[in-house]
Coordinates of C-alpha atoms and ligand atoms in Angstrom, one line a residue:
Chain A
X1 CA 16.0 -3.1 -1.9
X2 CA 18.0 -5.7 -3.9
X3 CA 17.4 -5.8 -7.7
X4 CA 18.5 -8.6 -10.0
X5 CA 19.4 -8.0 -13.6
X6 CA 17.5 -10.6 -15.6
X7 CA 17.7 -11.5 -19.3
X8 CA 14.6 -10.9 -21.3
X9 CA 13.5 -14.4 -22.5
X10 CA 10.7 -13.2 -24.8
X11 CA 8.5 -10.2 -25.6
X12 CA 5.4 -9.9 -27.6
X13 CA 2.3 -7.8 -28.0
X14 CA -0.8 -9.2 -26.5
X15 CA -3.4 -6.9 -27.9
X16 CA -2.7 -3.4 -26.5
X17 CA -0.4 -4.7 -23.8
X18 CA 3.2 -6.0 -23.7
X19 CA 4.0 -9.5 -22.5
X20 CA 7.6 -9.7 -21.2
X21 CA 9.2 -12.8 -19.8
X22 CA 12.4 -13.6 -18.0
X23 CA 14.0 -16.6 -16.4
X24 CA 13.6 -16.6 -12.6
X25 CA 15.7 -19.3 -10.9
X26 CA 14.4 -18.6 -7.4
X27 CA 11.1 -19.5 -5.8
X28 CA 8.3 -17.4 -4.4
X29 CA 6.3 -16.7 -7.5
X30 CA 2.6 -17.1 -6.7
X31 CA -0.7 -15.7 -8.1
X32 CA -1.2 -12.1 -6.8
X33 CA 2.4 -11.5 -5.8
X34 CA 4.4 -8.8 -7.6
X35 CA 7.8 -7.5 -8.5
X36 CA 9.3 -4.0 -8.6
X37 CA 10.7 -3.7 -12.1
X38 CA 12.7 -1.1 -14.1
X39 CA 14.5 -1.0 -17.5
X40 CA 17.9 -0.4 -16.0
X41 CA 19.7 0.0 -12.7
X42 CA 21.5 2.8 -10.8
X43 CA 22.9 5.1 -12.0
X44 CA 21.3 4.8 -15.5
X45 CA 17.8 5.3 -14.1
X46 CA 18.2 8.2 -11.7
X47 CA 15.2 9.5 -13.6
X48 CA 12.7 7.8 -13.6
X49 CA 14.0 7.1 -10.1
X50 CA 11.6 4.5 -8.6
X51 CA 10.9 1.0 -9.9
X52 CA 7.3 0.1 -10.7
X53 CA 5.2 -2.7 -9.3
X54 CA 3.9 -5.4 -11.7
X55 CA 1.9 -8.5 -10.9
X56 CA 3.1 -11.9 -12.2
X57 CA 1.2 -12.8 -15.3
X58 CA 2.5 -16.3 -15.5
X59 CA 5.2 -18.7 -14.3
X60 CA 6.0 -21.8 -16.2
X61 CA 9.2 -23.8 -16.6
X62 CA 11.2 -21.3 -14.6
X63 CA 10.1 -18.4 -16.9
X64 CA 8.2 -15.6 -15.2
X65 CA 6.2 -13.1 -17.3
X66 CA 4.7 -9.7 -16.7
X67 CA 1.9 -8.1 -18.7
X68 CA 1.9 -4.4 -18.8
X69 CA 0.2 -1.4 -20.3
X70 CA 2.4 1.5 -21.3
X71 CA 1.1 4.4 -19.1
X72 CA 4.1 6.7 -18.5
X73 CA 7.8 6.8 -18.6
X74 CA 8.6 3.8 -16.5
X75 CA 6.5 1.4 -18.6
X76 CA 7.6 3.1 -21.9
X77 CA 11.2 2.3 -21.0
X78 CA 10.4 -1.2 -20.0
X79 CA 8.6 -1.6 -23.3
X80 CA 11.8 -0.6 -25.1
X81 CA 14.2 -2.6 -23.0
X82 CA 15.9 -5.0 -25.4
X83 CA 18.2 -7.4 -23.5
X84 CA 17.8 -7.1 -19.8
X85 CA 15.5 -5.6 -17.1
X86 CA 15.9 -5.3 -13.4
X87 CA 13.5 -6.9 -11.0
X88 CA 13.2 -7.6 -7.3
X89 CA 12.5 -11.0 -5.8
X90 CA 8.7 -11.7 -5.6
X91 CA 7.0 -9.4 -3.1
X92 CA 3.7 -9.1 -1.2
X93 CA 0.9 -11.5 -0.3
X94 CA -0.9 -13.2 -3.1
X95 CA -4.4 -14.8 -3.5
X96 CA -5.5 -17.3 -0.9
X97 CA -6.7 -20.5 -2.4
X98 CA -9.0 -22.7 -0.5
X99 CA -9.6 -26.1 -2.2
X100 CA -12.9 -26.5 -0.3
X101 CA -14.4 -23.5 -2.2
X102 CA -14.9 -25.7 -5.3
X103 CA -15.9 -22.9 -7.7
X104 CA -14.5 -19.4 -8.3
X105 CA -15.2 -16.3 -10.3
X106 CA -12.2 -14.3 -11.6
X107 CA -12.8 -10.7 -12.6
X108 CA -10.4 -8.4 -14.3
X109 CA -10.7 -4.7 -15.3
X110 CA -8.3 -3.5 -18.1
X111 CA -4.7 -4.3 -17.2
X112 CA -6.2 -5.8 -14.0
X113 CA -6.3 -9.1 -16.0
X114 CA -2.6 -9.4 -15.3
X115 CA -2.7 -11.7 -12.2
X116 CA -5.6 -13.8 -13.4
X117 CA -3.7 -16.0 -15.8
X118 CA -1.4 -17.5 -13.1
X119 CA -4.3 -17.5 -10.7
X120 CA -6.4 -19.6 -13.1
X121 CA -3.5 -22.0 -13.5
X122 CA -3.1 -22.4 -9.8
X123 CA -6.9 -22.9 -9.3
X124 CA -7.0 -25.5 -12.1
X125 CA -4.1 -27.4 -10.5
X126 CA -6.0 -27.6 -7.3
X127 CA -9.1 -28.8 -9.1
X128 CA -11.1 -25.6 -8.6
X129 CA -13.5 -24.8 -11.5
X130 CA -13.4 -21.1 -12.4
X131 CA -15.1 -18.7 -14.7
X132 CA -13.3 -15.6 -16.0
X133 CA -15.0 -12.2 -16.6
X134 CA -13.0 -9.4 -18.2
X135 CA -14.0 -5.8 -18.7
X136 CA -12.2 -3.3 -21.0
X137 CA -12.6 0.1 -22.6
X138 CA -12.8 -1.1 -26.2
X139 CA -12.0 -4.0 -28.5
X140 CA -8.4 -3.0 -28.8
X141 CA -7.6 -3.5 -25.1
X142 CA -10.0 -6.5 -25.0
X143 CA -7.8 -8.3 -27.5
X144 CA -5.8 -9.7 -24.5
X145 CA -8.8 -11.9 -23.8
X146 CA -7.7 -14.2 -26.6
X147 CA -5.2 -15.5 -23.9
X148 CA -8.2 -16.4 -21.7
X149 CA -10.2 -19.0 -23.6
X150 CA -13.8 -19.2 -22.5
X151 CA -13.7 -15.8 -20.7
X152 CA -16.8 -13.6 -20.9
X153 CA -15.9 -10.1 -22.1
X154 CA -17.5 -6.7 -21.7
X155 CA -16.4 -3.4 -23.3
X156 CA -17.5 0.1 -22.3
X157 CA -18.1 1.1 -25.9
X158 CA -19.6 -2.2 -26.9
X159 CA -17.0 -2.9 -29.6
X160 CA -16.4 -6.4 -28.3
X161 CA -18.5 -8.6 -26.1
X162 CA -21.3 -7.2 -23.8
X163 CA -21.6 -3.5 -23.6
X164 CA -20.8 -2.2 -20.1
X165 CA -18.5 -3.0 -17.2
X166 CA -17.1 -6.3 -16.2
X167 CA -20.1 -6.7 -13.8
X168 CA -22.4 -6.5 -16.8
X169 CA -20.6 -9.6 -18.2
X170 CA -20.7 -11.5 -14.9
X171 CA -23.8 -13.2 -13.7
X172 CA -24.8 -13.3 -10.1
X173 CA -21.6 -13.3 -8.1
X174 CA -23.4 -14.3 -4.9
X175 CA -23.4 -17.9 -6.0
X176 CA -19.7 -18.2 -6.2
X177 CA -18.0 -19.5 -3.0
X178 CA -14.8 -17.7 -4.1
X179 CA -14.5 -14.4 -6.0
X180 CA -11.2 -12.9 -7.0
X181 CA -10.8 -9.5 -8.7
X182 CA -8.1 -7.1 -9.9
X183 CA -8.6 -3.7 -11.5
X184 CA -9.1 0.0 -10.8
X185 CA -10.3 0.7 -7.2
X186 CA -13.7 1.8 -8.4
X187 CA -14.2 -1.5 -10.0
X188 CA -13.0 -3.4 -6.9
X189 CA -15.5 -1.4 -4.8
X190 CA -18.3 -2.4 -7.2
X191 CA -17.2 -6.0 -7.1
X192 CA -17.1 -5.9 -3.3
X193 CA -20.7 -4.7 -3.3
X194 CA -21.9 -7.2 -5.9
X195 CA -20.2 -10.3 -4.4
X196 CA -21.8 -10.1 -0.9
X197 CA -20.3 -11.0 2.4
X198 CA -20.3 -14.8 2.3
X199 CA -17.4 -16.9 1.0
X200 CA -13.9 -16.0 0.0
X201 CA -13.8 -12.5 -1.6
X202 CA -10.4 -11.2 -2.5
X203 CA -9.3 -8.0 -4.2
X204 CA -5.9 -7.1 -5.6
X205 CA -5.5 -3.3 -5.1
X206 CA -3.3 -0.8 -7.0
X207 CA -1.6 1.9 -5.1
X208 CA 1.4 4.1 -5.8
X209 CA 4.5 2.5 -4.4
X210 CA 7.9 3.9 -3.3
X211 CA 9.8 0.8 -2.0
X212 CA 7.7 -2.3 -2.4
X213 CA 9.1 -3.9 0.9
X214 CA 7.2 -2.1 3.6
X215 CA 9.8 0.6 4.3
X216 CA 8.2 3.8 3.1
X217 CA 4.6 3.5 4.2
X218 CA 3.6 5.0 0.9
X219 CA 1.3 2.4 -0.6
X220 CA -1.4 2.3 2.0
X221 CA -5.1 1.4 1.7
X222 CA -7.8 2.3 4.3
X223 CA -8.9 -0.4 6.7
X224 CA -11.0 -0.1 9.9
X225 CA -9.0 2.1 12.2
X226 CA -6.3 3.4 9.9
X227 CA -4.2 2.4 7.0
X228 CA -2.1 -0.7 6.1
X229 CA 0.7 -1.0 3.5
X230 CA -0.5 -2.8 0.4
X231 CA 3.0 -4.0 -0.6
X232 CA 3.4 -6.2 2.5
X233 CA -0.1 -6.8 3.8
X234 CA -1.4 -7.0 0.2
X235 CA -1.7 -6.3 -2.6
X236 CA -4.4 -8.9 -2.3
X237 CA -6.8 -8.3 0.5
X238 CA -10.0 -10.0 1.7
X239 CA -12.7 -7.6 0.6
X240 CA -14.2 -7.2 4.1
X241 CA -10.9 -5.8 5.3
X242 CA -10.9 -2.8 3.0
X243 CA -12.7 0.3 4.2
X244 CA -14.2 1.1 0.8
Chain B
X1 CA 28.6 -13.1 -0.3
X2 CA 31.5 -11.5 -2.2
X3 CA 30.2 -8.0 -1.4
X4 CA 30.4 -8.3 2.3
X5 CA 33.8 -10.2 2.4
X6 CA 35.4 -7.4 0.5
X7 CA 33.8 -4.9 2.8
X8 CA 35.6 -6.4 5.8
X9 CA 39.1 -5.8 4.4
X10 CA 39.1 -2.1 5.3
X11 CA 38.5 -0.5 8.6
X12 CA 34.9 0.8 8.6
X13 CA 34.5 1.4 12.3
X14 CA 33.6 4.9 13.6
X15 CA 33.1 6.3 17.0
X16 CA 29.9 8.2 17.8
X17 CA 29.1 9.6 21.3
X18 CA 31.1 6.8 23.0
X19 CA 29.7 4.0 20.8
X20 CA 31.7 2.0 18.3
X21 CA 29.8 1.4 15.2
X22 CA 30.9 -1.4 12.8
X23 CA 30.2 0.8 9.8
X24 CA 29.4 4.5 9.4
X25 CA 26.1 3.8 7.7
X26 CA 22.8 4.1 9.5
X27 CA 19.3 3.9 8.0
X28 CA 17.5 7.3 7.8
X29 CA 14.4 7.2 10.0
X30 CA 11.3 6.2 8.2
X31 CA 13.0 4.3 5.4
X32 CA 13.7 0.9 6.8
X33 CA 10.8 -1.4 8.0
X34 CA 11.3 -4.5 10.1
X35 CA 10.1 -6.5 7.0
X36 CA 13.2 -5.3 5.2
X37 CA 15.8 -5.8 7.9
X38 CA 17.3 -8.8 6.0
X39 CA 19.2 -6.4 3.7
X40 CA 20.4 -4.3 6.7
X41 CA 22.4 -7.0 8.4
X42 CA 26.2 -6.4 8.2
X43 CA 25.6 -3.1 6.4
X44 CA 24.5 -0.7 9.1
X45 CA 26.5 0.3 12.1
X46 CA 23.2 1.0 14.0
X47 CA 19.5 0.7 13.3
X48 CA 17.2 3.6 13.4
X49 CA 13.4 2.8 13.0
X50 CA 10.7 5.2 11.9
X51 CA 9.8 8.0 14.2
X52 CA 7.5 7.1 17.0
X53 CA 5.0 9.5 18.7
X54 CA 3.1 9.6 22.0
X55 CA -0.1 8.1 20.6
X56 CA -0.8 6.0 17.5
X57 CA -1.0 8.0 14.3
X58 CA -3.0 6.7 11.2
X59 CA -1.0 9.0 8.9
X60 CA -2.2 10.9 5.8
X61 CA -4.6 9.6 3.2
X62 CA -3.0 8.3 0.0
X63 CA -1.5 9.3 -2.4
X64 CA 1.5 9.6 -0.1
X65 CA 4.4 9.4 -2.5
X66 CA 5.2 10.9 -5.9
X67 CA 8.3 10.4 -7.9
X68 CA 10.3 13.4 -9.0
X69 CA 13.5 13.6 -11.1
X70 CA 16.2 11.8 -9.1
X71 CA 14.0 11.7 -6.0
X72 CA 10.6 11.6 -4.5
X73 CA 8.1 13.6 -2.4
X74 CA 6.5 11.9 0.5
X75 CA 3.7 12.8 2.8
X76 CA 3.3 9.9 5.2
X77 CA 2.2 11.8 8.2
X78 CA 4.3 9.9 10.7
X79 CA 2.1 6.7 10.6
X80 CA 3.1 4.7 13.6
X81 CA 1.5 2.6 16.4
X82 CA 2.5 5.0 19.2
X83 CA 5.4 4.7 21.6
X84 CA 4.1 1.9 23.8
X85 CA 3.4 -0.5 20.9
X86 CA 6.6 0.6 19.3
X87 CA 8.6 -0.3 22.3
X88 CA 6.9 -3.7 22.6
X89 CA 8.1 -4.4 19.1
X90 CA 11.6 -3.0 19.5
X91 CA 13.3 -6.4 19.7
X92 CA 12.3 -7.0 16.0
X93 CA 15.0 -4.4 15.2
X94 CA 17.7 -6.2 17.2
X95 CA 20.5 -7.1 14.7
X96 CA 23.2 -7.0 17.3
X97 CA 24.0 -3.4 16.6
X98 CA 22.9 -0.3 18.6
X99 CA 19.3 0.8 18.2
X100 CA 18.7 4.5 17.9
X101 CA 15.1 5.6 18.5
X102 CA 13.5 8.6 16.7
X103 CA 10.8 10.5 18.5
X104 CA 8.4 13.3 17.7
X105 CA 5.6 15.1 19.5
X106 CA 3.3 18.0 19.1
X107 CA 4.4 19.9 22.1
X108 CA 7.7 20.3 24.0
X109 CA 6.1 18.3 26.8
X110 CA 5.4 15.4 24.4
X111 CA 9.1 15.4 23.4
X112 CA 10.3 15.4 26.9
X113 CA 7.9 12.6 28.0
X114 CA 8.9 10.5 25.0
X115 CA 12.6 11.0 25.9
X116 CA 12.0 10.0 29.4
X117 CA 10.0 6.9 28.3
X118 CA 12.5 5.6 25.8
X119 CA 15.7 6.6 27.7
X120 CA 14.5 4.3 30.5
X121 CA 14.9 1.2 28.2
X122 CA 18.4 -0.3 28.0
X123 CA 17.8 -1.5 24.4
X124 CA 17.8 2.1 23.3
X125 CA 21.3 3.3 22.6
X126 CA 20.5 6.9 21.6
X127 CA 17.5 9.1 20.9
X128 CA 17.0 11.2 17.7
X129 CA 14.6 14.1 18.0
X130 CA 12.7 14.6 14.7
X131 CA 12.3 18.3 14.9
X132 CA 10.6 18.7 11.5
X133 CA 7.1 18.2 12.7
X134 CA 4.6 21.0 13.5
X135 CA 4.6 22.5 17.0
X136 CA 0.9 22.9 17.8
X137 CA 1.7 25.4 20.6
X138 CA 3.4 27.7 18.0
X139 CA 0.9 27.9 15.3
X140 CA 2.1 24.9 13.5
X141 CA 5.7 26.1 12.9
X142 CA 8.1 23.2 13.2
X143 CA 10.2 22.6 16.2
X144 CA 13.3 23.6 14.2
X145 CA 11.7 26.9 12.9
X146 CA 14.4 28.9 14.7
X147 CA 17.1 28.7 17.4
X148 CA 14.7 29.7 20.3
X149 CA 12.3 26.8 19.4
X150 CA 15.2 24.4 19.0
X151 CA 16.8 25.4 22.3
X152 CA 13.5 25.0 24.2
X153 CA 12.8 21.5 22.9
X154 CA 16.3 20.1 23.0
X155 CA 16.8 21.6 26.5
X156 CA 13.6 19.9 27.8
X157 CA 14.7 16.5 26.2
X158 CA 18.2 16.9 27.7
X159 CA 16.6 17.3 31.2
X160 CA 14.3 14.3 30.6
X161 CA 17.1 12.0 29.4
X162 CA 20.2 13.3 31.1
X163 CA 22.5 10.3 30.2
X164 CA 21.3 8.9 26.8
X165 CA 23.0 10.2 23.7
X166 CA 20.6 12.8 22.2
X167 CA 20.7 13.7 18.4
X168 CA 18.8 16.7 17.1
X169 CA 17.6 16.2 13.6
X170 CA 17.4 19.4 11.6
X171 CA 16.2 20.6 8.2
X172 CA 18.5 22.7 5.9
X173 CA 16.6 25.9 6.5
X174 CA 18.4 28.1 9.1
X175 CA 20.5 25.0 9.9
X176 CA 23.6 26.8 11.2
X177 CA 21.7 28.8 13.8
X178 CA 19.6 25.8 14.8
X179 CA 22.7 23.6 15.1
X180 CA 24.3 26.1 17.4
X181 CA 21.2 26.3 19.5
X182 CA 20.9 22.5 19.7
X183 CA 24.5 22.1 20.7
X184 CA 24.1 24.8 23.3
X185 CA 21.0 23.1 24.8
X186 CA 22.9 19.9 25.2
X187 CA 22.5 17.8 22.1
X188 CA 25.3 15.2 21.8
X189 CA 25.1 15.0 18.0
X190 CA 23.2 16.6 15.1
X191 CA 21.4 14.8 12.3
X192 CA 21.6 16.9 9.1
X193 CA 19.3 16.9 7.2
X194 CA 15.6 16.0 6.9
X195 CA 13.6 16.3 3.7
X196 CA 13.0 19.6 1.9
X197 CA 9.4 21.0 1.8
X198 CA 8.1 20.3 -1.7
X199 CA 5.0 20.0 -3.9
X200 CA 4.1 17.9 -6.9
X201 CA 1.2 18.7 -9.3
X202 CA -0.7 16.6 -11.7
X203 CA -1.1 18.9 -14.7
X204 CA -3.5 16.7 -16.5
X205 CA -5.9 16.5 -13.5
X206 CA -5.0 20.1 -12.5
X207 CA -4.7 18.9 -8.9
X208 CA -2.0 18.7 -6.2
X209 CA -0.5 15.2 -6.2
X210 CA 1.6 15.2 -3.1
X211 CA 2.6 18.1 -0.8
X212 CA 5.4 16.8 1.5
X213 CA 9.1 16.4 1.7
X214 CA 11.6 15.9 -1.1
X215 CA 14.3 13.3 -0.6
X216 CA 16.7 11.3 -2.8
X217 CA 19.7 12.2 -5.0
X218 CA 18.1 15.5 -6.0
X219 CA 18.6 16.9 -2.5
X220 CA 22.2 15.8 -2.1
X221 CA 24.1 19.1 -2.9
X222 CA 21.8 21.0 -0.5
X223 CA 22.4 18.4 2.3
X224 CA 26.2 18.4 1.7
X225 CA 26.3 22.2 2.1
X226 CA 24.2 22.0 5.3
X227 CA 26.6 19.4 6.7
X228 CA 29.6 21.3 5.7
X229 CA 28.3 24.6 7.2
X230 CA 27.3 22.9 10.4
X231 CA 30.6 21.1 10.8
X232 CA 32.3 24.4 10.7
X233 CA 30.0 25.8 13.5
X234 CA 29.7 23.1 16.1
X235 CA 32.0 20.7 18.0
X236 CA 29.5 17.8 18.3
X237 CA 29.5 15.0 15.7
X238 CA 27.2 15.0 12.7
X239 CA 25.0 12.2 11.3
X240 CA 24.9 13.5 7.7
X241 CA 22.5 12.5 5.0
X242 CA 20.1 13.5 2.3
X243 CA 20.3 11.9 -1.1
X244 CA 23.2 9.4 -0.3
X245 CA 23.0 6.8 -3.1
X246 CA 26.5 5.5 -3.6
X247 CA 29.7 4.8 -1.7
X248 CA 31.2 7.9 -3.1
X249 CA 28.3 9.9 -1.7
X250 CA 29.1 8.4 1.7
X251 CA 32.7 9.6 1.4
X252 CA 31.5 13.1 0.3
X253 CA 29.3 13.5 3.4
X254 CA 32.2 12.4 5.6
X255 CA 34.6 14.7 3.9
X256 CA 32.0 17.5 4.5
X257 CA 32.2 16.8 8.2
X258 CA 29.8 13.9 9.0
X259 CA 30.9 11.1 11.3
X260 CA 28.0 8.8 10.5
X261 CA 26.1 8.8 7.2
X262 CA 22.3 8.1 6.9
X263 CA 20.9 6.2 3.9
X264 CA 17.2 6.8 3.2
X265 CA 15.4 6.9 -0.1
X266 CA 18.3 5.2 -1.9
X267 CA 17.5 2.0 -0.1
X268 CA 14.3 1.8 -2.1
X269 CA 16.2 1.6 -5.4
X270 CA 19.5 -0.1 -4.4
X271 CA 20.7 -2.8 -2.1
X272 CA 22.4 -0.9 0.8
X273 CA 25.1 -3.6 0.8
X274 CA 26.2 -2.2 -2.6
X275 CA 26.6 1.3 -1.2
X276 CA 28.8 -0.1 1.6
X277 CA 30.9 -2.1 -0.8
X278 CA 31.5 0.9 -3.0
X279 CA 32.5 2.9 0.1
X280 CA 34.9 0.2 1.1
X281 CA 36.4 0.3 -2.4
X282 CA 36.8 4.1 -2.0
X283 CA 38.6 3.6 1.3
X284 CA 40.8 0.9 -0.2
X285 CA 41.8 3.1 -3.1
X286 CA 42.4 6.1 -0.8
X287 CA 44.4 3.9 1.6
X288 CA 42.6 5.1 4.6
X289 CA 40.1 4.1 7.3
X290 CA 36.5 5.4 7.6
X291 CA 37.3 7.1 10.9
X292 CA 40.0 9.3 9.2
X293 CA 37.6 10.7 6.6
X294 CA 35.5 13.1 8.7
X295 CA 36.2 16.6 7.7
X296 CA 39.4 15.6 5.8
X297 CA 38.9 18.0 2.9
X298 CA 42.2 19.2 1.4
Ligands
LIG1 C1 0.7 -4.4 -6.9 C2 0.6 -3.8 -8.2 C3 0.6 -4.6 -9.3 C4 0.5 -4.0 -10.6 N1 0.5 -4.8 -11.7 C5 0.5 -4.3 -12.9 C6 0.6 -5.1 -14.0 O1 0.6 -6.3 -13.9 N2 0.6 -4.5 -15.3 C7 0.5 -3.2 -15.4 O2 0.5 -2.7 -16.6 N3 0.5 -2.4 -14.4 C8 0.5 -2.9 -13.1 N4 0.4 -2.0 -12.0 C9 0.4 -0.6 -12.3 C10 1.8 -0.1 -12.7 O3 2.6 -0.2 -11.6 C11 1.7 1.3 -13.2 O4 1.0 1.3 -14.4 C12 3.1 1.9 -13.4 O5 3.7 2.2 -12.2 C13 3.0 3.1 -14.3 O6 4.4 3.6 -14.4 P1 4.8 4.6 -15.5 O7 6.1 5.1 -15.2 O8 4.6 4.0 -16.9 O9 3.7 5.7 -15.4 P2 3.8 7.1 -14.5 O10 4.6 8.1 -15.4 O11 4.3 6.8 -13.2 O12 2.3 7.4 -14.5 C14 1.5 7.4 -15.6 C15 0.0 7.6 -15.2 O13 -0.3 6.4 -14.4 C16 -0.7 6.8 -13.1 N5 -0.1 5.9 -12.2 C17 1.2 5.6 -12.0 N6 1.4 4.6 -11.1 C18 0.1 4.3 -10.7 C19 -0.3 3.4 -9.7 N7 0.5 2.6 -9.0 N8 -1.6 3.4 -9.4 C20 -2.5 4.2 -10.1 N9 -2.1 5.0 -11.1 C21 -0.8 5.1 -11.3 C22 -0.2 8.2 -12.9 O14 -1.0 8.9 -12.1 C23 -0.2 8.7 -14.3 O15 -1.4 9.3 -14.7 C24 0.5 -2.6 -10.8 C25 0.5 -1.8 -9.6 C26 0.5 -2.3 -8.4 C27 0.5 -1.5 -7.2
LIG2 C1 9.1 7.7 2.9 C2 9.9 8.5 3.9 C3 9.5 8.5 5.2 C4 10.3 9.2 6.2 N1 9.9 9.2 7.5 C5 10.7 9.9 8.4 C6 10.4 9.8 9.8 O1 9.5 9.1 10.2 N2 11.2 10.5 10.7 C7 12.2 11.3 10.2 O2 12.9 11.8 11.0 N3 12.5 11.3 8.9 C8 11.8 10.7 8.0 N4 12.1 10.8 6.7 C9 13.3 11.6 6.2 C10 14.5 10.7 6.1 O3 14.9 10.1 7.4 C11 15.7 11.5 5.6 O4 16.1 12.5 6.5 C12 15.4 12.2 4.3 O5 14.6 11.4 3.4 C13 16.6 12.6 3.5 O6 17.5 11.5 3.2 P1 17.4 10.6 1.9 O7 17.5 11.5 0.7 O8 18.6 9.7 2.0 O9 16.1 9.9 2.0 C14 11.4 10.0 5.7 C15 11.7 10.0 4.4 C16 11.0 9.2 3.5 C17 11.5 9.2 2.0
LIG3 S1 5.7 0.7 -1.2 FE1 6.8 1.4 0.4 S2 5.7 0.6 2.1 FE2 4.7 -0.2 0.4

């Protein structure tokens, strides 16, 4: 896999998360696609060894940004990178946008908000009205919602917005011709249940990845009759395709 | 592309079982998908897709990969569409270099039938036997659990594919005895080595994360010793690999006795073209050609 060393354009805290942007001269950045990223290249990062997948948060004026939550060593090192990071070219299949759907609901759980910013921008540019529903653990993680004006927010502990899950903040999803969601698998399964069978229902899944380009077969999700690789066939899937 | 131009200044060609390969690098089976072939062009002397089996296999449930220091543990479970669909798709791997096909079965008969099937196709330049999978007729021990098992399966494959170059792929455990047995049973070359059995645990959840095979730079010294020991035991050429991550690693495996070097896990974290460029730099500095390096330890 080819990695590119890119200069960090800006970095700031967005609530509990880190927003990191870099200049990307190439094309291919679309809502729901992702990059493999790491703080430094071989041989500096023999450990941690693998790069980590991140969705695009936004792309404007040739500047791409990633929004991430520090979970373990890979993200801690990215959080500390000062001048450059290493990224791959954009990977995977993003969200399908169908101008005829007219109206969309976007749901994010925790750091699953990441791909919704650029998705909202792409929908708006196609004239598709959309409502954003975000669920978090608490007010601290919910602070990122400031970057989503008009979004309905829920927190598990009730310290901001509605108390409960993102589905408690969302009204009847059945009425939306298009539903897009990103978050933990349990949330995606609940959204799949609540959104019904009709219309465009798309979920961005999160699986552990080895390579990001289809080579290792590590990142699979269950579908009827077996498994498919989420890095090349996804990470965005039509809800009805996923066997959960 | 600067990298590739520099690479052509030195003589990278090697001979393997009567084939001339443009470079000594070959992808390790299971680590290069057709979606990623773009980065393989001009880098590999042959292409080696993921192991195929008699019938389609769904593979193991996730999680299938876990990172470890300088490596990873995988438990993919040989997910593949089965040999017939695999062969229908084989043209996708045609980059104008030889295609080696890796096969695995659950019985000796499976292996022999697979060899007969793929040997009959002119697009297949050679067959690699993945002997690291469980032999259901022998209580789940692998096909390379010992010399007798190796001899039986390689002998049956030899008879089923009398003229196709046949590589036996071995793990490090008991590798010298198994190598001798594979050569005796008619293998034309040996692939050394496959992953090392390994386990990762999530201490927080107190559960097993992934039980599978360890690969990547962490296994390199083990693989080097296996190649070195085997090279001193057999006459047939060796496709060496296990943790190869840089051009100098390629040189080390050739010095230990490999004719061809397989790049696997490293291709997830580096562009294989960089590895080839570094190897070319090594040859240029050493003032030698790739073909002269095999076993050339002082
Ligand atoms: C397509 C895709 C897009 C993603 N987009 C984003 C994003 O935009 N922002 C963001 O913050 N994160 C995103 N993630 C998740 C991100 O890749 C992980 O948080 C990251 O790999 C953690 O690395 P680490 O080294 O910090 O943690 P590790 O040390 O690897 O792990 C820390 C903890 O996180 C868990 N973990 C690690 N990786 C994963 C994973 N892939 N899935 C589930 N649990 C995991 C581990 O079990 C462990 O408990 C995305 C994942 C995928 C597959
Ligand atoms: C994700 C993954 C999948 C693999 N699949 C196969 C396979 O299908 N058949 C096989 O013979 N070896 C398989 N291997 C083993 C590799 O071919 C190689 O022998 C091993 O990983 C050691 O080399 P490396 O450290 O360069 O990866 C796989 C390895 C990895 C990491
Ligand atoms: S991460 Fe390797 S196949 Fe998807």
